[in-house]
Coordinates of C-alpha atoms in Angstrom, one line a residue:
X15 CA 0.0 0.0 0.0
X16 CA 1.5 3.3 -1.1
X17 CA 1.7 6.1 1.4
X18 CA 2.5 9.7 1.1
X19 CA 6.2 9.6 0.5
X20 CA 8.1 12.7 1.6
X21 CA 10.3 13.9 -1.2
X22 CA 13.9 14.8 -0.5
X23 CA 14.2 18.4 0.6
X24 CA 17.0 19.4 -1.8
X25 CA 18.3 17.7 -4.9
X26 CA 22.0 17.5 -5.7
X27 CA 21.4 19.7 -8.7
X28 CA 19.9 22.4 -6.5
X29 CA 22.6 22.3 -3.9
X30 CA 25.3 22.5 -6.6
X31 CA 23.6 25.5 -8.2
X32 CA 23.5 27.2 -4.8
X33 CA 27.2 26.5 -4.2
X34 CA 28.1 27.8 -7.7
X35 CA 26.0 31.0 -7.1
X36 CA 27.7 31.6 -3.8
X37 CA 31.3 31.0 -5.0
X38 CA 31.5 32.2 -8.7
X39 CA 32.0 35.8 -9.4
X40 CA 29.0 37.1 -11.5
X41 CA 30.4 40.5 -12.1
X42 CA 28.7 42.4 -9.3
X43 CA 30.2 44.7 -6.8
X44 CA 33.6 46.4 -7.2
X45 CA 35.2 43.6 -9.4
X46 CA 32.5 44.0 -12.1
X47 CA 32.3 47.7 -12.3
X48 CA 34.8 48.1 -15.2
X49 CA 33.0 45.4 -17.1
X50 CA 29.6 47.0 -16.6
X51 CA 31.0 50.3 -17.7
X52 CA 32.3 48.8 -20.9
X53 CA 35.9 48.5 -19.9
X54 CA 38.4 51.2 -20.9
X55 CA 36.8 51.8 -24.3
X56 CA 33.2 52.0 -23.1
X57 CA 30.3 50.5 -24.8
X58 CA 30.0 53.0 -27.7
X59 CA 32.4 52.5 -30.6
X60 CA 32.9 56.0 -32.0
X61 CA 33.8 59.3 -30.4
X62 CA 33.1 62.7 -31.8
X63 CA 36.4 64.6 -32.3
X64 CA 34.7 67.9 -31.5
X65 CA 32.6 67.3 -28.4
X66 CA 33.7 63.8 -27.3
X67 CA 30.2 62.4 -27.4
X68 CA 30.1 58.7 -28.1
X69 CA 28.0 56.8 -30.6
X70 CA 27.6 53.1 -31.4
X71 CA 27.9 53.4 -35.2
X72 CA 29.3 55.7 -37.8
X73 CA 25.8 56.4 -39.1
X74 CA 24.7 57.5 -35.7
X75 CA 27.8 59.6 -35.4
X76 CA 27.0 61.3 -38.7
X77 CA 23.5 62.1 -37.5
X78 CA 24.9 63.6 -34.4
X79 CA 27.4 65.7 -36.4
X80 CA 24.7 67.0 -38.7
X81 CA 22.5 68.0 -35.8
X82 CA 25.1 69.4 -33.4
X83 CA 27.9 70.6 -35.7
X84 CA 26.1 71.6 -38.9
X85 CA 28.5 74.5 -39.7
X86 CA 31.5 72.1 -39.8
X87 CA 31.8 69.7 -42.8
X88 CA 31.4 66.0 -41.9
X89 CA 34.6 63.8 -42.2
X90 CA 34.1 60.2 -41.1
X91 CA 37.8 59.5 -40.9
X92 CA 38.2 62.0 -38.1
X93 CA 35.9 60.0 -35.7
X94 CA 37.9 58.1 -33.2
X95 CA 37.2 54.3 -33.0
X96 CA 37.5 53.6 -29.3
X97 CA 37.4 49.8 -29.7
X98 CA 40.5 49.8 -31.9
X99 CA 42.3 52.2 -29.6
X100 CA 41.9 49.8 -26.7
X101 CA 42.8 46.6 -28.5
X102 CA 39.4 45.7 -30.1
X103 CA 37.8 44.5 -26.9
X104 CA 35.4 46.4 -24.7
X105 CA 34.5 43.9 -22.0
X106 CA 35.8 40.4 -21.6
X107 CA 35.7 40.0 -17.9
X108 CA 33.4 38.5 -15.3
X109 CA 30.5 41.0 -15.9
X110 CA 29.8 39.7 -19.4
X111 CA 27.6 36.6 -19.0
X112 CA 27.3 34.5 -22.1
X113 CA 30.0 36.3 -24.0
X114 CA 32.0 33.2 -24.5
X115 CA 30.2 30.5 -26.5
X116 CA 30.2 26.9 -25.2
X117 CA 32.2 24.6 -27.3

């Protein structure tokens, strides 16, 4: 005759997940601040040479230039590529979850 069996309180999978969450650095706090801010380069790729405003693409930078610096001619080659300046990587630390694909 089957009774009401009490299930185990915690599975091994649940305990291992709790241990991993407690011991693995997820990028929070002081250690992850640089990663959350985009590292040395920042998240935006291009920087306006005139006012230092950052934009994610050259097209966005052109729109910024046309609206804010209309009296100066647009030259795309004068925009600073912040990612190339800092080695091509914005963030590659603990704060970027899922940045590295599983193999």
